[in-house]
Coordinates of C-alpha atoms in Angstrom, one line a residue:
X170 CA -16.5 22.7 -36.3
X171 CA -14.8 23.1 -32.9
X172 CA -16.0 22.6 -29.7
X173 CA -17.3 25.8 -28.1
X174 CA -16.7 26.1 -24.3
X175 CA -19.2 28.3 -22.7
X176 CA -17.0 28.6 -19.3
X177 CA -13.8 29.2 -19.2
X178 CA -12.6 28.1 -15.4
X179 CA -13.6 25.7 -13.4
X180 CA -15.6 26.3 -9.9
X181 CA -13.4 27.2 -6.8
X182 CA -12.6 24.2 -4.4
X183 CA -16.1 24.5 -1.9
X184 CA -17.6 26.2 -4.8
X185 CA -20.9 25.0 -6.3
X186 CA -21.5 27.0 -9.8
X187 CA -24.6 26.9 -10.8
X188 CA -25.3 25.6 -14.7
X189 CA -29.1 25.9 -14.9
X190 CA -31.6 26.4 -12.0
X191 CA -31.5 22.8 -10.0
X192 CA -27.9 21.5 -12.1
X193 CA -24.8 22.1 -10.2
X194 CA -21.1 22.1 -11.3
X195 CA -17.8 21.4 -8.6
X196 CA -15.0 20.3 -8.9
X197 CA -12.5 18.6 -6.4
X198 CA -8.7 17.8 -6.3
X199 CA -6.8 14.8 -7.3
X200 CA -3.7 15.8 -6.5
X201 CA -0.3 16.5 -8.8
X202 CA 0.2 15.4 -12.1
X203 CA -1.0 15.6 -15.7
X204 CA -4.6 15.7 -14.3
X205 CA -5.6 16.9 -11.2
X206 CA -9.1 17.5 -11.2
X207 CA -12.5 16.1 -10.9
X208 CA -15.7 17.3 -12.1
X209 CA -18.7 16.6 -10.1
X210 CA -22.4 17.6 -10.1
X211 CA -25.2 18.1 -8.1
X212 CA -28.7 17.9 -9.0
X213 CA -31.6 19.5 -7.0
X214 CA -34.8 17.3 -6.3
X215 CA -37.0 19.5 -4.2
X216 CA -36.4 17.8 -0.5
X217 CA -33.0 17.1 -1.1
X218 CA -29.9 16.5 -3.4
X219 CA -28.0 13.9 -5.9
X220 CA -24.6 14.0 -5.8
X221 CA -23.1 12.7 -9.4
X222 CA -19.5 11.0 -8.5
X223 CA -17.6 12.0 -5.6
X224 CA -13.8 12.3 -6.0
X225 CA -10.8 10.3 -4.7
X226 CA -11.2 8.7 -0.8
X227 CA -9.0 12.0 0.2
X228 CA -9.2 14.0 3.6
X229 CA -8.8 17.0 1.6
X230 CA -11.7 16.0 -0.6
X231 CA -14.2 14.7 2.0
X232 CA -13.0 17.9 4.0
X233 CA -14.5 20.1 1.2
X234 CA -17.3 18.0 1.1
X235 CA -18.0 18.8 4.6
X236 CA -17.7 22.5 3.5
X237 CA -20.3 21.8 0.3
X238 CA -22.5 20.1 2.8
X239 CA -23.0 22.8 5.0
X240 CA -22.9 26.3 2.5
X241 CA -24.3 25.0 -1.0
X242 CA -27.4 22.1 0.0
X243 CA -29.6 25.0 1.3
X244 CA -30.3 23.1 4.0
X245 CA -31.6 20.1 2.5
X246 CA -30.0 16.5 2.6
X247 CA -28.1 14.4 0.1
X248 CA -30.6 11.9 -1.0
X249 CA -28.8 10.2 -3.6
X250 CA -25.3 8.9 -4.7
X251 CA -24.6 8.3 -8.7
X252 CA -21.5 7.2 -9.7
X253 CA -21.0 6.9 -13.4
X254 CA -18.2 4.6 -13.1
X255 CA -16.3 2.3 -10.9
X256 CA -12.7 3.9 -10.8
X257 CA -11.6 5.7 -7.5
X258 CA -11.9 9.2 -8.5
X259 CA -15.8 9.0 -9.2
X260 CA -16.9 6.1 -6.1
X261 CA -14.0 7.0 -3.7
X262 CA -16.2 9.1 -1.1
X263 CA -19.5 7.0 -1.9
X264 CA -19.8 5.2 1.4
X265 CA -18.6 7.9 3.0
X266 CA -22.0 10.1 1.3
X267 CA -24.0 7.4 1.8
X268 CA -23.5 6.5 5.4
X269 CA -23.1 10.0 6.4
X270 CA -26.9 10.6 4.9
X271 CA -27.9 6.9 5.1
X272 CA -29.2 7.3 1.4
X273 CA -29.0 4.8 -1.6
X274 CA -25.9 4.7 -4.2
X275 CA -27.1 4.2 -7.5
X276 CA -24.8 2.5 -10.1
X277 CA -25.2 0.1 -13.1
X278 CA -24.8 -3.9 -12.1
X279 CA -21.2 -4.2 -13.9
X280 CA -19.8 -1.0 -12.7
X281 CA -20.9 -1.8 -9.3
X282 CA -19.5 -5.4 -9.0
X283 CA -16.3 -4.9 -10.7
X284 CA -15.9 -1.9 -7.8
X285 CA -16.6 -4.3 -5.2
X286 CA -14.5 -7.0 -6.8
X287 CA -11.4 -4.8 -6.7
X288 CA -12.3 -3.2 -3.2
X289 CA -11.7 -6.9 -2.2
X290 CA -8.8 -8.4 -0.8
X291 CA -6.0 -10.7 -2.6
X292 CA -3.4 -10.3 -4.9
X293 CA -3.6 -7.6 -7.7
X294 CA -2.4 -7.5 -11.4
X295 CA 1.1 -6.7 -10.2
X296 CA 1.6 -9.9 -7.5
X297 CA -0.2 -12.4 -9.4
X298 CA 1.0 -15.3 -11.4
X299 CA -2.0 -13.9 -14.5
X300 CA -0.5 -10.5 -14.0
X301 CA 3.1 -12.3 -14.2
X302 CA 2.5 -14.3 -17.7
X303 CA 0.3 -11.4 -18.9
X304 CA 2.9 -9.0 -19.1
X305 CA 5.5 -11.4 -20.5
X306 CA 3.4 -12.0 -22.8
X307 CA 3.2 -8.2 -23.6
X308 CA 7.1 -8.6 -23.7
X309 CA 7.9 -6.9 -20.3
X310 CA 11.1 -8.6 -18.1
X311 CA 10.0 -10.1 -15.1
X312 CA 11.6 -7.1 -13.2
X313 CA 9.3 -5.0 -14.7
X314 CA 6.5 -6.4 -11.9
X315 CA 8.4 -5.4 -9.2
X316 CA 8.2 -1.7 -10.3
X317 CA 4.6 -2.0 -10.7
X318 CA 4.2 -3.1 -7.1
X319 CA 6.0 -0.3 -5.8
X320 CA 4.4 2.3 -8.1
X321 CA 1.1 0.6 -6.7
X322 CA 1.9 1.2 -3.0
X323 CA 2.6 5.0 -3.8
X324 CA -0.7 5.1 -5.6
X325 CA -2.6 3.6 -2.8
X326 CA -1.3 6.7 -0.5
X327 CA -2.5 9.0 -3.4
X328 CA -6.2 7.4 -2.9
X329 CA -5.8 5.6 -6.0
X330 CA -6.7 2.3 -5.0
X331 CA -10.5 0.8 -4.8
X332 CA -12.0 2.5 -1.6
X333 CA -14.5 0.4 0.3
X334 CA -18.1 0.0 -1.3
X335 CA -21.4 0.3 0.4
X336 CA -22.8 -2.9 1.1
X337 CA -25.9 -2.3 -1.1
X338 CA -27.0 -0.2 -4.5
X339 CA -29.9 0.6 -6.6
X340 CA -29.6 -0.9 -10.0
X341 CA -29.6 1.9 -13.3
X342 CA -30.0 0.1 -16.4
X343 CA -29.8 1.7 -20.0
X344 CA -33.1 3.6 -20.8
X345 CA -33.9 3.8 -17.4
X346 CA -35.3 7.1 -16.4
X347 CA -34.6 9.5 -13.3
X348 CA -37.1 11.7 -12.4
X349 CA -35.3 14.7 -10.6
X350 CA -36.4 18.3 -9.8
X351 CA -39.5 17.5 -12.4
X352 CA -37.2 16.5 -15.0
X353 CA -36.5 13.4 -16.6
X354 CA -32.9 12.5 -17.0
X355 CA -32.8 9.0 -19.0
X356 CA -29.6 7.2 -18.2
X357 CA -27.7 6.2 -21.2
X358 CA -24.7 3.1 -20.7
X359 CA -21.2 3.0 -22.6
X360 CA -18.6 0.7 -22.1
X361 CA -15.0 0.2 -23.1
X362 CA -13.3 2.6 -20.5
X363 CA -15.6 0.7 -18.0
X364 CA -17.8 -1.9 -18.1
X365 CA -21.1 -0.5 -18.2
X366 CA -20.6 3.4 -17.7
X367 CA -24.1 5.4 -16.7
X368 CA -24.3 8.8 -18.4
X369 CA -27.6 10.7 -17.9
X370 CA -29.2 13.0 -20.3
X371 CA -31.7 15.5 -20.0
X372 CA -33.4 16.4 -22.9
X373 CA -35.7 19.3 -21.6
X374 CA -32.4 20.9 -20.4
X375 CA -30.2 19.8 -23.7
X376 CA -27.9 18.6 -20.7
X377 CA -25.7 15.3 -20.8
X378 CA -23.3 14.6 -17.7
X379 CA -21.2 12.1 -19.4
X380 CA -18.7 10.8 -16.7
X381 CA -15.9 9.8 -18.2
X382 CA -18.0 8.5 -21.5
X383 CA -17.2 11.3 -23.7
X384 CA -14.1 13.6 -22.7
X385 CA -13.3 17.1 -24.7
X386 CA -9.5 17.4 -25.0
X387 CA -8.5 14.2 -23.0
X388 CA -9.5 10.5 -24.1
X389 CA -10.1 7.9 -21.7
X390 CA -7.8 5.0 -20.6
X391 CA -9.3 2.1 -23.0
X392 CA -7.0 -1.3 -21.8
X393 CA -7.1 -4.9 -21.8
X394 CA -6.0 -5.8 -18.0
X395 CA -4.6 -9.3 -16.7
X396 CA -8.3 -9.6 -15.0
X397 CA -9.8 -10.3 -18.4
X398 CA -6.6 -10.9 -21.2
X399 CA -8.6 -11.6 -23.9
X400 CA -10.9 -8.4 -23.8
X401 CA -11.9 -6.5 -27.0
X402 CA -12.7 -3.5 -25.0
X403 CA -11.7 -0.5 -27.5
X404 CA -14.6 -2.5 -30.2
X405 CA -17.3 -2.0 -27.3
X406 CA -16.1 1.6 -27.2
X407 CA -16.5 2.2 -30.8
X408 CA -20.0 0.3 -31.5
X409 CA -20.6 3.1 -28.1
X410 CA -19.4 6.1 -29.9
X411 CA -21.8 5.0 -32.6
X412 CA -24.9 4.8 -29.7
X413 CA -23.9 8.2 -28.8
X414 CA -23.9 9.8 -32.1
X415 CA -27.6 9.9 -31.5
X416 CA -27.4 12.8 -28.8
X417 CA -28.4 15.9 -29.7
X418 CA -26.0 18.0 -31.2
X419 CA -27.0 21.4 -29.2
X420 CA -26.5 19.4 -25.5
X421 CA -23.9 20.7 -23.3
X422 CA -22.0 17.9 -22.1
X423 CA -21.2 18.0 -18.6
X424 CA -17.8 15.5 -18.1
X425 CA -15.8 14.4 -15.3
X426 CA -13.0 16.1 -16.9
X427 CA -12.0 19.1 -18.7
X428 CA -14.5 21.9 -19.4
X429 CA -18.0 21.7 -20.2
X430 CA -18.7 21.9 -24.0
X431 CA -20.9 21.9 -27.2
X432 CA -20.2 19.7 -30.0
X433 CA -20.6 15.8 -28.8
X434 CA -20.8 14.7 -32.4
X435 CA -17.5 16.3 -33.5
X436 CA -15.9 15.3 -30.3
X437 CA -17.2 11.2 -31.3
X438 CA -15.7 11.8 -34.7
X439 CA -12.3 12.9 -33.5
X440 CA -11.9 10.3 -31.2
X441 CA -13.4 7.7 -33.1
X442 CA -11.1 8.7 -36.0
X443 CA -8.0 9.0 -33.7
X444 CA -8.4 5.6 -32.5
X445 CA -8.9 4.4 -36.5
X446 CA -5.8 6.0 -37.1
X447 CA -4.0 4.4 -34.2
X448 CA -5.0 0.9 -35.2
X449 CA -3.6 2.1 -39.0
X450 CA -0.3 2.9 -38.2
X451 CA -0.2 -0.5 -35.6
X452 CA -1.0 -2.3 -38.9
X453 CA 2.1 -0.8 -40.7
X454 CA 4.4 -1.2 -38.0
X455 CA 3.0 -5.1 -37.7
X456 CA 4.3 -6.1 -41.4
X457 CA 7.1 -7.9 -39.3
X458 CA 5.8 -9.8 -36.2
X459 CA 6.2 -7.5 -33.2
X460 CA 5.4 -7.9 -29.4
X461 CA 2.8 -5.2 -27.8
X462 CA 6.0 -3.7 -25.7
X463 CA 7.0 -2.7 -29.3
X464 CA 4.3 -0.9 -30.1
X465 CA 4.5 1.7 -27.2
X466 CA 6.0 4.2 -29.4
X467 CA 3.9 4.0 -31.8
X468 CA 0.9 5.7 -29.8
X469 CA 3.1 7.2 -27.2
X470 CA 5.9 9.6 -27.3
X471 CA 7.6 9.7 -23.9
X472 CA 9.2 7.5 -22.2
X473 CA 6.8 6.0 -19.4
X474 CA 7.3 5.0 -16.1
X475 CA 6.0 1.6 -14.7
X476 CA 2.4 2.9 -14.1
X477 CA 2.7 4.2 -17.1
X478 CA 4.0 1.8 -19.2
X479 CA 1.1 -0.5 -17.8
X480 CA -1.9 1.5 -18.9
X481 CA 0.4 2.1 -22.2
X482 CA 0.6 -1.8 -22.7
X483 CA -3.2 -1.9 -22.0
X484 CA -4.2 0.6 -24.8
X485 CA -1.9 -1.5 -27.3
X486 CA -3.3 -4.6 -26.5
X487 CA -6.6 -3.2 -27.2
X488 CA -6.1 -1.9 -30.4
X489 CA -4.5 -5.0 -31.5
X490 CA -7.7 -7.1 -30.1
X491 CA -10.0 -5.2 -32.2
X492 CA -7.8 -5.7 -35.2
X493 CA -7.5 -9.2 -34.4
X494 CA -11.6 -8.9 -34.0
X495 CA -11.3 -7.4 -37.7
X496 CA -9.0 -10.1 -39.1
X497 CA -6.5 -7.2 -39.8
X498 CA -4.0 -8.9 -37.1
X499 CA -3.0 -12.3 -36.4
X500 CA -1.5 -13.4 -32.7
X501 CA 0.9 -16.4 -32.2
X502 CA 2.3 -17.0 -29.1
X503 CA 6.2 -17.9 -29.9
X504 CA 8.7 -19.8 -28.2
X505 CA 10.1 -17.2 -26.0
X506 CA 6.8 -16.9 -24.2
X507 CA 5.8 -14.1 -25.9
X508 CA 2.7 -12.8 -28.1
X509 CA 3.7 -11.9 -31.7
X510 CA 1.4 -9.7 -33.5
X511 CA 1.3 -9.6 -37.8
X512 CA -0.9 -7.9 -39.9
X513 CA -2.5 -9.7 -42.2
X514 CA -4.6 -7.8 -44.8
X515 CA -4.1 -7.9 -48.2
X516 CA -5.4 -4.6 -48.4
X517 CA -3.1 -2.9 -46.1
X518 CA -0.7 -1.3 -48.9
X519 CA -3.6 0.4 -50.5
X520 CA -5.0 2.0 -46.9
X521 CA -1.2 2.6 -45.8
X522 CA -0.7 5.9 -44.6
X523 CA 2.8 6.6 -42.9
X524 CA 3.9 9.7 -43.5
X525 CA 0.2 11.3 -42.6
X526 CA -0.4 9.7 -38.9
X527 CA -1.2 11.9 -35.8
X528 CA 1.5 12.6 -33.6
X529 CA 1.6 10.1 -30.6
X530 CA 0.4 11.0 -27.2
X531 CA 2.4 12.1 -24.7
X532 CA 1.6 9.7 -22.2
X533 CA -1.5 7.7 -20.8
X534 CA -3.8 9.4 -18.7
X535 CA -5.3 7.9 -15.5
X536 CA -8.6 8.3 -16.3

């Protein structure tokens, strides 16, 4: 069945759209290209409001804050931060929320740390010697770092780059409930595209607000990074796809990006089977040793600039750790410095499927 979108635009910018009585829908900028919005949420608690994610660390987007602030809270104060996630577009403004209201952030223990970790100060990916042999190891030219540290300066005036944290959080762990407005709203963890990703789910309301968890139309960066090479973060994903399976197929989902939808359980399928037939056609194009650089085609269509190409390389790299995880793939490390991937299965000329494949991506998404 296809997803059914019960609205058909998104709120205005300073707009609050009201889903059900106490759930609210906005969404802020994130400037140009392929995506450039956010969804957010608010959710009523009586004496005050949660704000769910908060956008990029923008003046346009704290200005329209500011505008929220004053025309949609009914008088009554922010008394909450949730962030689903640790990337910039959903903690950007949280110390700017929470100072300004001198109210709590609430975030899981991973995604908080790993925002603090990268709000830090020290070398990145692109200037360090890990990022260095991790991405001759992918097969990229040493030149190829140098664009990445210039794409990352551009980024960082785009409010791309890890914003500063507040000093102190309130811990949400799975199966933890939320008791909001006189409803319960049971928080729900994922991981792959993060590290421990909070959705929260409502069952009274058949609501979910899935962050950046479950996606309609786009699907979310899944990458190995030089900060943890050997990650198998795509199989994590999966074995989350199958936690999720286990929401209620009549829920609205409510996610950072796109419309909100019904259907979770055929939008789990597709992208667990999209990712199943990624892996597939790696497999087939593995029969001769390749390097992950010589994969990008295979899942992507266009040809990539450095940021890109990064979160490109990190998607590959994933797949080909969870095939690795699946003894589908083998990895050598050659004499030129360089990772060689083989596929290894007996069985891979009976599940060969060449000519039937999905058409590659355009691109990676930032997401």
């Amino acid at each position: 069945m296809p997803l059914e979108y019960p609205y058909q635009d998104h709120p205005a910018s300073g707009e609050a759209r009201e889903i059900v009585p106490g759930v609210r829908w906005l969404t802020m900028p994130m400037g140009g290209g392929s995506l450039n919005h956010i969804n957010l949420y608010l959710l009523d608690d009586e004496d005050g409001w949660y704000v769910v994610d908060t956008g990029l660390p923008l003046k346009e987007v704290q200005a329209l804050w500011h505008e929220l602030f004053l025309n949609e809270l009914n008088g009554k104060p922010v008394k909450g931060v949730i962030c689903t996630h640790m990337h910039p577009d959903h903690v950007g403004n949280a110390a700017f929320i929470t100072d300004l209201f001198q109210c709590p952030l609430l975030m899981t223990h991973g995604e908080y740390y790993q925002a603090r970790s990268f709000s830090g100060t020290g070398p990145g990916n692109h200037s360090s010697w890990q990022g260095e042999i991790f991405y001759q190891r992918a097969g990229m030219p040493k030149d190829y770092l140098e664009g990445m540290q210039q794409m990352w300066q551009k980024r960082s005036d785009d409010g791309f780059t890890m914003p500063t944290m507040p000093t102190g959080f309130q811990r949400l762990k799975d199966g933890d409930v939320l008791t909001i407005g006189g409803r319960d709203w049971s928080v729900v963890v994922g991981s792959g595209h993060s590290p421990e990703h909070a959705c929260l789910h409502c069952k009274s309301l058949g609501i979910m607000l899935s962050g950046d968890q479950i996606l309609p139309i786009i699907t979310s960066n899944v990458s190995v990074f030089p900060t943890e090479p050997d990650a198998d973060p795509l199989r994590v994903w999966m074995e989350s796809h199958d936690k999720f399976m286990s929401t209620p197929s009549n829920t609205l989902v409510l996610p950072a990006h796109n419309l909100p939808f019904y259907g979770v359980r055929e939008r789990l399928r597709e992208l667990v089977d999209h990712h199943e037939d990624r892996m597939l056609a790696i497999e087939e194009h593995c029969v001769e040793p390749k390097v992950a650089k010589d994969l990008l085609p295979v899942l992507f269509k266009r040809k990539l600039d450095p940021r890109q190409m990064m979160m490109a390389l990190g998607e590959a790299i994933a797949h080909l750790h969870l095939l690795m995880h699946r003894n589908r793939i083998e990895r050598s490390l050659g004499e030129d410095g360089r990772y060689h991937f083989t596929s290894i299965d007996p069985g891979l000329d009976r599940r060969a499927n060449p000519d039937r494949h999905e058409e590659p991506d355009d691109s990676p998404i930032m997401v």
